[in-house]
PDB file of C-alpha atoms in Angstrom:
ATOM      1  CA  MET A   1       0.769   6.186 -14.622  1.00 97.00           C
ATOM      2  CA  LEU A   2      -2.540   5.736 -12.881  1.00 98.00           C
ATOM      3  CA  ILE A   3      -2.681   2.555 -10.824  1.00 98.00           C
ATOM      4  CA  ASP A   4      -6.139   3.193  -9.408  1.00 98.00           C
ATOM      5  CA  ASP A   5      -8.679   5.939  -8.790  1.00 97.00           C
ATOM      6  CA  PHE A   6     -11.209   3.405  -7.463  1.00 96.00           C
ATOM      7  CA  SER A   7     -13.788   4.286 -10.121  1.00 94.00           C
ATOM      8  CA  ASN A   8     -14.130   0.619 -11.170  1.00 92.00           C
ATOM      9  CA  PRO A   9     -16.745  -1.415  -9.318  1.00 80.00           C
ATOM     10  CA  GLY A  10     -15.545  -3.477  -6.418  1.00 87.00           C
ATOM     11  CA  LEU A  11     -11.838  -3.700  -5.790  1.00 94.00           C
ATOM     12  CA  THR A  12     -10.625  -4.043  -9.396  1.00 96.00           C
ATOM     13  CA  SER A  13      -7.799  -1.594 -10.142  1.00 97.00           C
ATOM     14  CA  LYS A  14      -7.276   0.397 -13.342  1.00 97.00           C
ATOM     15  CA  LEU A  15      -4.583  -2.189 -14.130  1.00 97.00           C
ATOM     16  CA  GLY A  16      -7.216  -4.944 -14.087  1.00 95.00           C
ATOM     17  CA  THR A  17      -5.825  -6.618 -10.977  1.00 97.00           C
ATOM     18  CA  GLN A  18      -7.651  -7.053  -7.692  1.00 96.00           C
ATOM     19  CA  TRP A  19      -6.991  -5.302  -4.369  1.00 97.00           C
ATOM     20  CA  ARG A  20      -6.987  -7.741  -1.481  1.00 96.00           C
ATOM     21  CA  GLY A  21      -6.855  -7.413   2.253  1.00 95.00           C
ATOM     22  CA  VAL A  22      -4.103  -9.137   4.214  1.00 93.00           C
ATOM     23  CA  SER A  23      -3.463  -9.100   7.933  1.00 94.00           C
ATOM     24  CA  ASP A  24      -1.062 -10.661  10.385  1.00 94.00           C
ATOM     25  CA  LYS A  25      -3.597 -13.482  10.814  1.00 91.00           C
ATOM     26  CA  VAL A  26      -1.699 -15.257   8.004  1.00 85.00           C
ATOM     27  CA  MET A  27       1.087 -15.778  10.565  1.00 86.00           C
ATOM     28  CA  GLY A  28      -0.927 -16.217  13.766  1.00 90.00           C
ATOM     29  CA  GLY A  29      -1.582 -12.569  14.665  1.00 92.00           C
ATOM     30  CA  ILE A  30      -4.958 -11.156  15.672  1.00 94.00           C
ATOM     31  CA  SER A  31      -5.176  -7.775  13.908  1.00 95.00           C
ATOM     32  CA  ASP A  32      -8.576  -7.074  12.356  1.00 91.00           C
ATOM     33  CA  ALA A  33      -8.619  -5.677   8.824  1.00 91.00           C
ATOM     34  CA  ASN A  34     -11.449  -4.259   6.741  1.00 96.00           C
ATOM     35  CA  ILE A  35     -10.727  -3.368   3.116  1.00 96.00           C
ATOM     36  CA  ALA A  36     -13.710  -1.790   1.355  1.00 95.00           C
ATOM     37  CA  HIS A  37     -14.631   0.143  -1.783  1.00 93.00           C
ATOM     38  CA  ASN A  38     -16.559   3.210  -0.559  1.00 91.00           C
ATOM     39  CA  ASP A  39     -17.914   6.515  -1.777  1.00 85.00           C
ATOM     40  CA  ASN A  40     -18.152   9.839  -0.044  1.00 78.00           C
ATOM     41  CA  GLU A  41     -19.132  13.194  -1.518  1.00 71.00           C
ATOM     42  CA  ASP A  42     -19.529  11.575  -4.968  1.00 79.00           C
ATOM     43  CA  ARG A  43     -15.946  10.317  -4.909  1.00 88.00           C
ATOM     44  CA  LEU A  44     -14.968   6.649  -4.759  1.00 94.00           C
ATOM     45  CA  PHE A  45     -12.104   5.422  -2.587  1.00 96.00           C
ATOM     46  CA  LEU A  46     -10.495   2.453  -0.895  1.00 97.00           C
ATOM     47  CA  ARG A  47     -10.868   2.394   2.878  1.00 97.00           C
ATOM     48  CA  ILE A  48      -8.467   0.417   5.021  1.00 98.00           C
ATOM     49  CA  SER A  49      -9.558   0.198   8.620  1.00 97.00           C
ATOM     50  CA  GLY A  50      -9.141  -2.014  11.638  1.00 96.00           C
ATOM     51  CA  ASP A  51      -7.190  -2.613  14.799  1.00 96.00           C
ATOM     52  CA  VAL A  52      -3.486  -3.311  14.482  1.00 97.00           C
ATOM     53  CA  ARG A  53      -2.527  -5.573  17.405  1.00 96.00           C
ATOM     54  CA  LEU A  54       0.869  -6.844  18.474  1.00 94.00           C
ATOM     55  CA  GLU A  55      -0.134 -10.063  20.226  1.00 92.00           C
ATOM     56  CA  ASN A  56       1.112 -13.389  18.809  1.00 89.00           C
ATOM     57  CA  SER A  57       3.958 -11.645  16.912  1.00 84.00           C
ATOM     58  CA  GLY A  58       1.427  -9.681  14.864  1.00 86.00           C
ATOM     59  CA  GLY A  59       1.241  -6.054  13.918  1.00 94.00           C
ATOM     60  CA  PHE A  60      -0.144  -5.224  10.469  1.00 96.00           C
ATOM     61  CA  ILE A  61      -3.103  -4.860   8.154  1.00 97.00           C
ATOM     62  CA  GLN A  62      -2.670  -4.228   4.440  1.00 97.00           C
ATOM     63  CA  ALA A  63      -4.396  -3.591   1.127  1.00 98.00           C
ATOM     64  CA  ALA A  64      -2.187  -5.264  -1.500  1.00 97.00           C
ATOM     65  CA  LEU A  65      -2.300  -5.049  -5.284  1.00 97.00           C
ATOM     66  CA  ASP A  66      -0.378  -7.082  -7.839  1.00 97.00           C
ATOM     67  CA  LEU A  67       0.671  -4.596 -10.524  1.00 98.00           C
ATOM     68  CA  VAL A  68       0.332  -7.251 -13.235  1.00 96.00           C
ATOM     69  CA  SER A  69      -1.299 -10.647 -13.234  1.00 88.00           C
ATOM     70  CA  ALA A  70       0.419 -14.029 -13.379  1.00 82.00           C
ATOM     71  CA  GLY A  71       3.532 -13.027 -11.427  1.00 80.00           C
ATOM     72  CA  GLY A  72       4.867 -10.519 -13.945  1.00 92.00           C
ATOM     73  CA  SER A  73       6.380  -7.135 -13.193  1.00 96.00           C
ATOM     74  CA  ILE A  74       6.344  -3.627 -14.632  1.00 96.00           C
ATOM     75  CA  ASP A  75       9.156  -1.213 -15.380  1.00 98.00           C
ATOM     76  CA  GLY A  76       8.915   1.865 -13.161  1.00 98.00           C
ATOM     77  CA  SER A  77      12.177   3.421 -14.368  1.00 97.00           C
ATOM     78  CA  GLY A  78      10.294   6.108 -16.312  1.00 98.00           C
ATOM     79  CA  PHE A  79       8.805   7.412 -13.063  1.00 98.00           C
ATOM     80  CA  ILE A  80      10.092   9.224  -9.966  1.00 98.00           C
ATOM     81  CA  GLY A  81       7.966   7.503  -7.346  1.00 98.00           C
ATOM     82  CA  VAL A  82       4.555   6.713  -5.869  1.00 98.00           C
ATOM     83  CA  ARG A  83       1.846   9.352  -5.490  1.00 98.00           C
ATOM     84  CA  LEU A  84      -1.196   8.900  -3.244  1.00 98.00           C
ATOM     85  CA  VAL A  85      -4.254  11.026  -2.587  1.00 98.00           C
ATOM     86  CA  VAL A  86      -5.274  10.173   0.967  1.00 98.00           C
ATOM     87  CA  ARG A  87      -7.192  11.145   4.051  1.00 97.00           C
ATOM     88  CA  GLY A  88      -6.835   9.507   7.434  1.00 98.00           C
ATOM     89  CA  ASN A  89      -6.815   9.727  11.184  1.00 98.00           C
ATOM     90  CA  GLY A  90      -3.451  11.443  11.676  1.00 98.00           C
ATOM     91  CA  GLU A  91      -1.533   8.159  11.927  1.00 98.00           C
ATOM     92  CA  GLN A  92       1.569   7.019  10.082  1.00 98.00           C
ATOM     93  CA  TYR A  93       1.119   4.431   7.329  1.00 98.00           C
ATOM     94  CA  SER A  94       3.491   2.733   4.911  1.00 98.00           C
ATOM     95  CA  VAL A  95       3.753   1.940   1.237  1.00 98.00           C
ATOM     96  CA  HIS A  96       5.446  -1.380   0.562  1.00 98.00           C
ATOM     97  CA  LEU A  97       6.822  -2.310  -2.841  1.00 98.00           C
ATOM     98  CA  ARG A  98       7.788  -5.815  -3.871  1.00 98.00           C
ATOM     99  CA  THR A  99       9.876  -7.137  -6.757  1.00 98.00           C
ATOM    100  CA  PRO A 100      10.824 -10.682  -7.802  1.00 96.00           C
ATOM    101  CA  ASP A 101      13.784 -10.299  -5.401  1.00 97.00           C
ATOM    102  CA  ASN A 102      11.338 -10.461  -2.451  1.00 96.00           C
ATOM    103  CA  VAL A 103      11.170 -14.233  -2.109  1.00 94.00           C
ATOM    104  CA  ARG A 104      10.010 -14.251   1.519  1.00 93.00           C
ATOM    105  CA  SER A 105       6.689 -12.785   2.653  1.00 89.00           C
ATOM    106  CA  TRP A 106       8.331 -10.485   5.239  1.00 91.00           C
ATOM    107  CA  GLN A 107      10.649  -8.812   2.694  1.00 96.00           C
ATOM    108  CA  SER A 108       9.705  -5.505   1.088  1.00 98.00           C
ATOM    109  CA  TYR A 109      10.845  -1.973   0.303  1.00 98.00           C
ATOM    110  CA  ARG A 110       9.159   0.520   2.625  1.00 98.00           C
ATOM    111  CA  ALA A 111       8.418   4.214   2.839  1.00 98.00           C
ATOM    112  CA  HIS A 112       6.162   6.009   5.320  1.00 98.00           C
ATOM    113  CA  PHE A 113       3.655   8.862   5.258  1.00 98.00           C
ATOM    114  CA  THR A 114       1.146  10.441   7.632  1.00 98.00           C
ATOM    115  CA  ALA A 115      -2.509  10.564   6.592  1.00 98.00           C
ATOM    116  CA  GLU A 116      -4.068  13.710   8.040  1.00 98.00           C
ATOM    117  CA  PRO A 117      -7.848  14.237   8.354  1.00 98.00           C
ATOM    118  CA  ASP A 118      -7.853  16.619   5.370  1.00 97.00           C
ATOM    119  CA  LEU A 119      -7.451  15.223   1.865  1.00 96.00           C
ATOM    120  CA  LYS A 120      -3.837  15.549   0.730  1.00 97.00           C
ATOM    121  CA  THR A 121      -1.506  14.404  -2.015  1.00 98.00           C
ATOM    122  CA  VAL A 122       1.569  12.500  -0.867  1.00 98.00           C
ATOM    123  CA  SER A 123       4.502  12.015  -3.267  1.00 98.00           C
ATOM    124  CA  ILE A 124       7.113   9.446  -2.252  1.00 98.00           C
ATOM    125  CA  PRO A 125      10.201   9.153  -4.487  1.00 98.00           C
ATOM    126  CA  PHE A 126      11.496   5.643  -5.139  1.00 98.00           C
ATOM    127  CA  SER A 127      14.743   6.745  -3.460  1.00 98.00           C
ATOM    128  CA  SER A 128      12.849   6.973  -0.132  1.00 98.00           C
ATOM    129  CA  PHE A 129      11.979   3.252  -0.134  1.00 98.00           C
ATOM    130  CA  LYS A 130      14.243   1.315   2.218  1.00 98.00           C
ATOM    131  CA  PRO A 131      14.869  -2.440   2.044  1.00 98.00           C
ATOM    132  CA  HIS A 132      13.262  -4.397   4.874  1.00 97.00           C
ATOM    133  CA  ARG A 133      14.849  -7.761   5.716  1.00 96.00           C
ATOM    134  CA  ILE A 134      16.526  -7.952   2.308  1.00 97.00           C
ATOM    135  CA  ASP A 135      19.984  -6.809   1.199  1.00 96.00           C
ATOM    136  CA  THR A 136      19.146  -6.370  -2.484  1.00 97.00           C
ATOM    137  CA  PRO A 137      18.491  -2.738  -3.522  1.00 97.00           C
ATOM    138  CA  LEU A 138      15.080  -1.826  -4.954  1.00 98.00           C
ATOM    139  CA  ASP A 139      14.973  -2.581  -8.693  1.00 98.00           C
ATOM    140  CA  ILE A 140      12.305  -0.232 -10.040  1.00 98.00           C
ATOM    141  CA  LYS A 141      12.512  -1.945 -13.426  1.00 98.00           C
ATOM    142  CA  ARG A 142      10.824  -5.011 -11.881  1.00 98.00           C
ATOM    143  CA  LEU A 143       7.950  -3.801  -9.688  1.00 98.00           C
ATOM    144  CA  ARG A 144       5.522  -6.577  -8.867  1.00 97.00           C
ATOM    145  CA  ARG A 145       3.237  -5.451  -6.009  1.00 98.00           C
ATOM    146  CA  ILE A 146       2.259  -2.393  -3.995  1.00 98.00           C
ATOM    147  CA  GLY A 147       0.821  -2.497  -0.493  1.00 98.00           C
ATOM    148  CA  LEU A 148      -0.808   0.195   1.635  1.00 98.00           C
ATOM    149  CA  VAL A 149      -0.026  -0.836   5.180  1.00 98.00           C
ATOM    150  CA  ALA A 150      -0.790  -0.030   8.809  1.00 98.00           C
ATOM    151  CA  ILE A 151       2.089  -1.644  10.679  1.00 97.00           C
ATOM    152  CA  GLY A 152       4.427  -1.857  13.615  1.00 93.00           C
ATOM    153  CA  ARG A 153       2.497  -0.614  16.626  1.00 95.00           C
ATOM    154  CA  ALA A 154      -0.882  -1.110  18.244  1.00 96.00           C
ATOM    155  CA  PHE A 155      -3.359   1.454  16.909  1.00 97.00           C
ATOM    156  CA  ARG A 156      -6.709   1.962  15.180  1.00 97.00           C
ATOM    157  CA  ALA A 157      -6.101   2.284  11.444  1.00 98.00           C
ATOM    158  CA  ASP A 158      -8.440   4.348   9.272  1.00 98.00           C
ATOM    159  CA  LEU A 159      -7.011   5.289   5.886  1.00 98.00           C
ATOM    160  CA  SER A 160      -8.992   6.439   2.845  1.00 97.00           C
ATOM    161  CA  VAL A 161      -7.122   6.262  -0.472  1.00 98.00           C
ATOM    162  CA  PHE A 162      -8.574   8.170  -3.420  1.00 97.00           C
ATOM    163  CA  GLU A 163      -5.790   7.643  -5.934  1.00 98.00           C
ATOM    164  CA  VAL A 164      -2.598   5.620  -6.373  1.00 98.00           C
ATOM    165  CA  SER A 165      -0.163   6.348  -9.211  1.00 98.00           C
ATOM    166  CA  PHE A 166       3.438   6.438 -10.312  1.00 98.00           C
ATOM    167  CA  TYR A 167       4.498  10.008 -11.078  1.00 98.00           C
ATOM    168  CA  ARG A 168       7.096  11.686 -13.293  1.00 97.00           C
TER     169      ARG A 168
END
């Protein structure tokens, strides 16, 4: 199931929902985030860049997408996991999933990947997502949001995402 190939104008996904940038500034941090719709070599992509800083209990920048509007969720049980086509600066990034069980902003289900300078496809099975600050297991029948995140350490983030999908 294609979530986005960034061919729509602006930051509107193939699901009709809007990508948005979030940083630790929502909780007093000072990380700088830039979320932009770009093109390179006739291919459109989402670029997440900025400085992740740890001061003031900070440490993240994120491109987040609600999978459905109005607080609904989708059933991912017909899929194996999340597939990304990415290019980056050799740093580790995370995919965060949220369900209605994530009632606090710091709760999520997380998996990590490294974005190398060459374009590559990354497949992350749902079984690789670990609960973060929540005891409830991931319920893939109620997926609400996906986030592409630079988190946890001070570094310069530069991630280009060409496609996001659920795969079989």
